[in-house]
């Protein structure tokens, strides 16, 4: 049986390893569209601060690893998929026949419709080639404008600040990481960054990008009419799933490729994983795209298992989970961090110490959480949400003191001190 995997990121690599572990004899081909060995985009910030070199970004660092595992890695771009023929067509016309196909094609950065966005000196931070360009321009003292303070933007922010640049962040929402943190915690992150010398403009948009002066190659005009000189502009304004290989087919695509609880698409021989897959959300039951690396890794393992005859895993849904280190301040969000429709919540805020905790409940079950500066709670928050453990009396205790979350976790998971279930 021939398994073709399109995409050489974490989902694709973990899928290939899962296939090989479960079936020593199947044929596995990974097709990746970049010239480098499979690497992790999440490692690029470490490359920017010289903590690792380019080989340090590679997902598997042992020389000859893929050959040793009998996994073929092709560097080519897929032009189209023909489900009826069970073939993948590469640019140039070559066709690969498959018995099972995994689409782990990831996502592509969104380029906002701004005048001048395609100017030299404007980059994403998405590929190794992008990282090389940024390293060349982000020299100490260089003026850098970062468009977007979401999850990806904040990871890049820390790396840029470490390079000693004069950094300015422009974010259209009223707080930093708006899809992860609420207004109170998101603005504490903003204040923290400003205390470290980073300028953060929230509720602000880049209106246009133009030529600069003799001193600085570019200029950025924001929607309030101010002009900001720049040597480098980085766009981190979101991503979209790479679904175009299915254009013209009958495979169901919404925002991403629609998959069931087996990560199987509407075509029984095609599976999807990672940023391109629109799968089940653990907390809501809705089908959404979750573009985070833990989901990609989990998807790769589940999809690969279900691609093999005689094996099956039912995926319970991905837990919305983000953990971010912004210049030394750790923030996290889990599950329904904005709250359930019929739920209630408790909040603890200590702005002077950059500490924040918000717990969201539905009955006596923790369904979502935000935290800032409280690293000991991260695993516990995820565990309580994922197990859907009933807190019983411990819900009332957490409403009085949410820092007792570790005690609540032990009680709920070991059945100690949860004498009632709240209705």
Coordinates of C-alpha atoms in Angstrom, one line a residue:
X1 CA 0.0 0.0 0.0
X2 CA 1.3 3.4 -1.0
X3 CA 0.7 6.3 1.4
X4 CA 1.4 9.8 0.0
X5 CA 1.7 12.7 2.4
X6 CA 1.5 16.2 1.0
X7 CA 3.2 18.5 3.5
X8 CA 6.5 18.2 5.3
X9 CA 5.7 20.0 8.6
X10 CA 5.0 18.3 12.0
X11 CA 1.7 16.8 11.0
X12 CA 3.2 15.1 7.9
X13 CA 6.4 13.9 9.6
X14 CA 4.6 12.5 12.6
X15 CA 2.1 10.8 10.3
X16 CA 4.9 9.2 8.3
X17 CA 6.5 7.9 11.5
X18 CA 3.2 6.5 12.8
X19 CA 2.6 4.7 9.5
X20 CA 6.0 3.2 9.6
X21 CA 5.7 2.1 13.3
X22 CA 2.4 0.4 12.6
X23 CA 3.3 -1.1 9.1
X24 CA 6.9 -2.0 8.4
X25 CA 6.2 -2.8 4.7
X26 CA 4.0 0.0 3.4
X27 CA 5.4 2.6 1.0
X28 CA 5.5 6.1 2.3
X29 CA 6.2 9.3 0.2
X30 CA 6.3 12.8 1.7
X31 CA 6.0 15.7 -0.7
X32 CA 7.2 19.0 0.6
X33 CA 7.4 22.2 -1.5
X34 CA 10.5 23.9 0.1
X35 CA 14.1 23.1 -0.8
X36 CA 15.2 22.4 2.8
X37 CA 14.8 19.2 4.8
X38 CA 11.5 19.1 6.8
X39 CA 11.7 21.8 9.5
X40 CA 9.7 23.5 12.2
X41 CA 8.4 27.0 11.6
X42 CA 8.1 27.3 15.4
X43 CA 11.9 27.1 15.6
X44 CA 12.5 30.1 13.3
X45 CA 12.5 32.7 16.2
X46 CA 15.3 30.7 17.8
X47 CA 17.2 31.0 14.6
X48 CA 16.6 34.8 14.6
X49 CA 18.3 35.1 18.0
X50 CA 21.3 32.8 17.0
X51 CA 20.3 30.2 19.6
X52 CA 20.3 27.6 16.9
X53 CA 21.6 27.3 13.3
X54 CA 19.5 26.3 10.3
X55 CA 20.0 22.6 10.9
X56 CA 18.7 23.2 14.4
X57 CA 15.3 23.9 12.9
X58 CA 15.1 20.5 11.2
X59 CA 12.4 18.3 12.6
X60 CA 14.7 15.2 12.5
X61 CA 18.4 16.0 12.8
X62 CA 20.0 12.6 12.3
X63 CA 21.8 12.3 9.0
X64 CA 19.9 9.9 6.7
X65 CA 17.0 9.6 9.1
X66 CA 14.3 9.3 6.5
X67 CA 16.2 6.9 4.3
X68 CA 16.8 4.8 7.4
X69 CA 13.1 4.7 8.1
X70 CA 12.3 3.9 4.5
X71 CA 10.4 7.1 4.0
X72 CA 10.9 8.9 0.7
X73 CA 11.0 12.7 0.9
X74 CA 10.3 14.5 -2.4
X75 CA 11.0 18.3 -2.8
X76 CA 8.3 19.3 -5.2
X77 CA 5.1 21.3 -5.4
X78 CA 1.7 19.6 -5.8
X79 CA -0.4 21.1 -8.6
X80 CA -3.6 19.1 -8.1
X81 CA -5.2 16.0 -6.8
X82 CA -7.4 13.6 -8.8
X83 CA -9.5 11.6 -6.3
X84 CA -11.1 9.5 -9.0
X85 CA -7.7 8.4 -10.3
X86 CA -6.0 8.2 -6.9
X87 CA -3.2 10.4 -8.2
X88 CA -1.3 13.5 -7.1
X89 CA 0.1 15.6 -9.9
X90 CA 3.3 17.5 -9.3
X91 CA 4.2 20.7 -11.1
X92 CA 6.0 19.6 -14.2
X93 CA 3.5 16.8 -14.9
X94 CA 4.7 13.8 -12.9
X95 CA 2.0 11.9 -11.2
X96 CA 2.2 9.8 -8.0
X97 CA -0.4 7.2 -7.4
X98 CA -1.7 6.6 -3.9
X99 CA -3.8 4.2 -2.0
X100 CA -4.3 6.6 0.9
X101 CA -3.5 10.4 0.7
X102 CA -2.9 12.7 3.7
X103 CA -3.1 16.4 3.0
X104 CA -1.0 18.2 5.6
X105 CA -0.4 21.2 3.4
X106 CA -0.5 23.7 6.3
X107 CA -1.4 27.4 5.8
X108 CA -0.1 30.5 4.1
X109 CA 0.3 34.0 5.7
X110 CA -2.3 36.4 4.7
X111 CA -1.0 39.5 2.9
X112 CA -3.4 42.4 3.9
X113 CA -4.7 44.6 1.0
X114 CA -2.4 47.5 1.9
X115 CA -0.7 49.8 -0.7
X116 CA 3.0 48.9 -0.8
X117 CA 2.7 45.5 1.0
X118 CA 4.8 43.9 -1.8
X119 CA 7.7 46.4 -1.4
X120 CA 11.2 45.0 -0.9
X121 CA 11.9 45.0 2.8
X122 CA 8.4 43.7 3.7
X123 CA 8.5 40.1 4.8
X124 CA 6.6 37.4 6.6
X125 CA 8.3 35.2 9.1
X126 CA 7.1 31.9 7.8
X127 CA 9.9 30.1 6.0
X128 CA 13.6 29.7 6.4
X129 CA 14.1 32.0 3.4
X130 CA 12.0 34.7 5.3
X131 CA 14.2 34.2 8.3
X132 CA 17.4 34.7 6.3
X133 CA 16.0 38.0 4.9
X134 CA 15.0 39.2 8.4
X135 CA 18.4 38.3 9.9
X136 CA 20.1 40.4 7.2
X137 CA 17.9 43.5 7.9
X138 CA 17.2 43.3 11.6
X139 CA 20.6 44.6 12.8
X140 CA 21.0 46.3 16.2
X141 CA 19.4 49.7 16.1
X142 CA 17.4 49.1 12.9
X143 CA 13.8 50.4 12.9
X144 CA 11.4 47.5 12.5
X145 CA 7.6 47.7 12.3
X146 CA 5.7 44.5 13.1
X147 CA 2.2 44.3 11.8
X148 CA 0.1 42.1 14.1
X149 CA 0.4 41.2 17.7
X150 CA -1.3 37.8 17.6
X151 CA 0.2 34.6 18.6
X152 CA 2.7 34.4 15.8
X153 CA 3.5 38.1 15.9
X154 CA 4.3 37.9 19.6
X155 CA 6.7 35.0 19.1
X156 CA 8.5 37.1 16.4
X157 CA 8.4 40.1 18.7
X158 CA 10.5 38.5 21.3
X159 CA 13.1 37.4 18.8
X160 CA 13.3 40.9 17.2
X161 CA 13.6 42.6 20.6
X162 CA 16.5 40.2 21.4
X163 CA 18.3 41.4 18.3
X164 CA 18.4 44.9 19.7
X165 CA 16.2 46.6 17.0
X166 CA 14.0 49.6 17.5
X167 CA 10.7 47.8 17.5
X168 CA 7.2 49.2 16.9
X169 CA 4.2 46.9 16.9
X170 CA 0.9 47.8 15.2
X171 CA -2.2 45.8 16.2
X172 CA -5.7 46.5 14.9
X173 CA -7.5 45.1 18.0
X174 CA -7.7 46.9 21.3
X175 CA -5.2 44.5 23.0
X176 CA -2.4 42.1 22.2
X177 CA -3.0 38.4 21.3
X178 CA -6.8 39.1 21.0
X179 CA -7.7 35.6 19.9
X180 CA -6.0 34.2 23.0
X181 CA -6.3 36.8 25.9
X182 CA -9.1 39.0 27.1
X183 CA -8.8 42.8 27.4
X184 CA -7.5 42.8 30.9
X185 CA -4.7 40.2 30.3
X186 CA -4.0 41.3 26.7
X187 CA -3.3 44.9 27.9
X188 CA -1.1 43.7 30.7
X189 CA 1.1 42.0 28.0
X190 CA 1.1 45.3 26.2
X191 CA 2.2 47.2 29.3
X192 CA 4.9 44.6 29.9
X193 CA 6.3 44.9 26.4
X194 CA 6.4 48.7 26.7
X195 CA 8.3 48.4 29.9
X196 CA 10.9 46.5 27.9
X197 CA 11.3 49.3 25.4
X198 CA 8.9 48.0 22.7
X199 CA 6.3 50.5 21.3
X200 CA 2.9 48.9 20.9
X201 CA 0.1 50.7 19.0
X202 CA -3.2 48.9 19.6
X203 CA -6.5 49.9 17.9
X204 CA -4.3 50.9 15.0
X205 CA -3.9 49.9 11.4
X206 CA -1.3 50.2 8.8
X207 CA -2.8 52.4 6.0
X208 CA 0.0 52.2 3.5
X209 CA 3.7 51.4 3.1
X210 CA 5.9 53.8 1.1
X211 CA 9.4 54.7 0.3
X212 CA 11.5 56.1 3.1
X213 CA 14.4 58.5 3.3
X214 CA 18.1 58.3 2.9
X215 CA 18.3 57.0 6.4
X216 CA 15.5 54.4 6.3
X217 CA 14.3 52.5 3.2
X218 CA 10.6 52.4 4.1
X219 CA 7.9 54.3 5.8
X220 CA 4.7 53.1 7.4
X221 CA 1.6 55.4 7.6
X222 CA -0.9 54.3 10.2
X223 CA -4.6 55.2 10.1
X224 CA -4.2 58.1 12.4
X225 CA -2.0 59.8 9.8
X226 CA 1.3 59.3 11.6
X227 CA 4.3 58.2 9.5
X228 CA 6.9 55.8 11.0
X229 CA 10.3 55.2 9.3
X230 CA 11.3 51.6 8.9
X231 CA 14.3 49.5 7.7
X232 CA 12.2 46.3 7.9
X233 CA 8.5 45.5 8.0
X234 CA 7.2 42.2 9.1
X235 CA 3.6 41.1 8.3
X236 CA 2.1 38.7 10.9
X237 CA -1.6 39.3 10.2
X238 CA -2.9 35.8 10.2
X239 CA -2.9 32.7 8.0
X240 CA -5.3 30.8 5.7
X241 CA -5.4 27.0 5.1
X242 CA -3.8 25.7 1.9
X243 CA -6.7 23.9 0.3
X244 CA -6.1 24.8 -3.4
X245 CA -4.8 21.4 -4.3
X246 CA -8.5 20.2 -4.1
X247 CA -9.9 22.9 -6.4
X248 CA -12.1 21.3 -9.0
X249 CA -12.7 18.1 -6.9
X250 CA -15.8 17.0 -5.0
X251 CA -13.9 16.8 -1.7
X252 CA -15.7 19.0 0.8
X253 CA -13.9 22.2 1.8
X254 CA -15.2 25.0 4.0
X255 CA -12.6 27.2 5.6
X256 CA -10.4 24.1 5.7
X257 CA -10.8 20.5 4.5
X258 CA -13.7 19.1 6.4
X259 CA -12.8 16.0 8.3
X260 CA -14.6 13.6 10.6
X261 CA -13.5 12.1 13.9
X262 CA -11.1 9.9 12.1
X263 CA -9.6 12.9 10.3
X264 CA -11.0 11.4 7.1
X265 CA -12.4 13.8 4.4
X266 CA -15.6 13.3 2.4
X267 CA -13.4 11.0 0.1
X268 CA -12.7 7.8 2.1
X269 CA -9.1 7.6 0.7
X270 CA -8.1 11.2 1.6
X271 CA -7.3 12.4 5.1
X272 CA -6.2 15.8 6.3
X273 CA -4.2 17.0 9.3
X274 CA -2.9 20.2 10.9
X275 CA -3.6 23.8 9.8
X276 CA -5.5 22.7 6.7
X277 CA -7.9 20.4 8.5
X278 CA -11.3 21.6 9.7
X279 CA -11.9 19.2 12.5
X280 CA -13.9 18.8 15.7
X281 CA -13.4 21.3 18.6
X282 CA -13.3 19.4 21.9
X283 CA -15.1 22.2 23.8
X284 CA -17.9 23.1 21.4
X285 CA -18.3 20.2 19.1
X286 CA -18.1 22.6 16.1
X287 CA -15.8 22.0 13.2
X288 CA -13.0 24.6 13.1
X289 CA -9.4 25.1 11.9
X290 CA -6.9 25.1 14.8
X291 CA -3.6 26.3 13.5
X292 CA -1.3 25.3 16.4
X293 CA 1.5 22.8 16.5
X294 CA 0.1 20.5 19.2
X295 CA -3.0 20.0 17.1
X296 CA -0.9 19.3 14.0
X297 CA 1.1 16.7 15.9
X298 CA -2.0 15.0 17.3
X299 CA -3.8 15.1 13.9
X300 CA -0.8 13.5 12.2
X301 CA -0.8 10.5 14.6
X302 CA -4.6 10.0 14.5
X303 CA -4.9 10.4 10.7
X304 CA -2.0 8.0 10.0
X305 CA -3.5 5.3 12.3
X306 CA -6.8 5.5 10.5
X307 CA -5.2 5.4 7.0
X308 CA -4.1 1.8 7.8
X309 CA -6.6 -1.1 7.4
X310 CA -7.3 -2.7 10.7
X311 CA -6.5 0.3 12.9
X312 CA -8.8 3.0 14.2
X313 CA -8.6 6.0 16.6
X314 CA -11.6 8.3 17.2
X315 CA -10.4 11.8 17.7
X316 CA -12.3 13.5 20.6
X317 CA -11.6 16.9 19.2
X318 CA -8.8 19.4 19.7
X319 CA -8.6 21.4 22.8
X320 CA -8.1 25.1 22.1
X321 CA -4.7 25.7 23.7
X322 CA -2.1 28.4 23.5
X323 CA 1.0 29.0 25.7
X324 CA 3.1 32.0 24.9
X325 CA 6.3 33.5 26.2
X326 CA 6.4 37.2 25.5
X327 CA 9.8 38.6 26.6
X328 CA 9.7 36.5 29.7
X329 CA 6.0 36.9 30.6
X330 CA 4.1 33.6 30.2
X331 CA 0.5 33.7 29.1
X332 CA -1.9 30.8 28.4
X333 CA -5.4 30.2 27.3
X334 CA -7.4 27.0 27.1
X335 CA -10.8 25.8 25.9
X336 CA -13.7 28.3 26.1
X337 CA -11.6 31.1 27.6
X338 CA -14.2 33.6 26.6
X339 CA -16.8 31.7 28.6
X340 CA -19.8 29.4 28.0
X341 CA -23.2 30.9 27.1
X342 CA -24.8 29.6 30.4
X343 CA -21.7 29.6 32.5
X344 CA -20.1 31.9 35.1
X345 CA -16.5 32.9 36.0
X346 CA -14.1 34.1 38.5
X347 CA -11.2 36.5 38.0
X348 CA -8.0 37.3 39.9
X349 CA -5.9 40.3 38.8
X350 CA -2.7 41.7 40.2
X351 CA -1.5 44.2 37.6
X352 CA 1.4 45.5 39.6
X353 CA 3.0 42.0 39.5
X354 CA 1.7 41.1 36.0
X355 CA -0.4 38.3 37.4
X356 CA -3.8 37.4 36.1
X357 CA -6.1 34.3 36.3
X358 CA -9.6 33.9 34.8
X359 CA -11.6 30.7 35.2
X360 CA -14.7 29.9 33.2
X361 CA -17.2 27.3 34.4
X362 CA -20.3 25.5 33.1
X363 CA -22.1 24.1 36.1
X364 CA -19.2 22.7 38.2
X365 CA -16.9 21.9 35.3
X366 CA -14.0 24.1 34.3
X367 CA -14.4 24.8 30.5
X368 CA -12.0 27.6 29.9
X369 CA -9.2 29.7 31.4
X370 CA -6.8 32.5 30.9
X371 CA -3.6 33.0 32.9
X372 CA -0.7 35.4 33.0
X373 CA 2.5 35.1 34.9
X374 CA 1.3 31.8 36.6
X375 CA 3.3 29.0 35.1
X376 CA 2.6 26.4 37.7
X377 CA -1.1 26.3 36.7
X378 CA -0.7 25.6 33.0
X379 CA -0.8 21.8 33.0
X380 CA -3.5 21.7 35.7
X381 CA -5.8 24.1 33.7
X382 CA -5.5 22.0 30.6
X383 CA -6.0 18.7 32.5
X384 CA -9.2 19.9 34.3
X385 CA -10.7 21.1 31.0
X386 CA -9.7 18.1 29.0
X387 CA -11.0 15.6 31.6
X388 CA -14.2 17.5 32.2
X389 CA -13.9 16.6 35.8
X390 CA -16.7 17.7 38.1
X391 CA -15.4 20.0 40.8
X392 CA -18.3 19.7 43.2
X393 CA -17.7 21.9 46.3
X394 CA -14.4 22.9 44.9
X395 CA -16.0 25.2 42.4
X396 CA -17.2 27.4 45.3
X397 CA -13.7 27.3 46.9
X398 CA -12.2 28.4 43.5
X399 CA -14.7 31.3 43.3
X400 CA -13.3 32.5 46.6
X401 CA -9.6 31.8 45.7
X402 CA -8.9 30.7 42.1
X403 CA -5.2 30.2 43.0
X404 CA -6.2 26.9 44.7
X405 CA -6.6 25.3 41.2
X406 CA -3.9 22.6 42.0
X407 CA -5.8 21.5 45.1
X408 CA -9.0 21.4 43.0
X409 CA -7.4 19.3 40.3
X410 CA -6.1 16.7 42.8
X411 CA -9.5 16.6 44.5
X412 CA -11.5 16.3 41.3
X413 CA -9.3 13.7 39.6
X414 CA -8.8 11.6 42.7
X415 CA -12.4 12.0 43.9
X416 CA -11.4 13.7 47.2
X417 CA -13.5 16.6 48.5
X418 CA -16.0 16.8 45.7
X419 CA -19.0 15.9 47.7
X420 CA -21.6 17.2 45.3
X421 CA -22.2 18.0 41.7
X422 CA -23.7 21.4 41.1
X423 CA -26.8 21.5 38.9

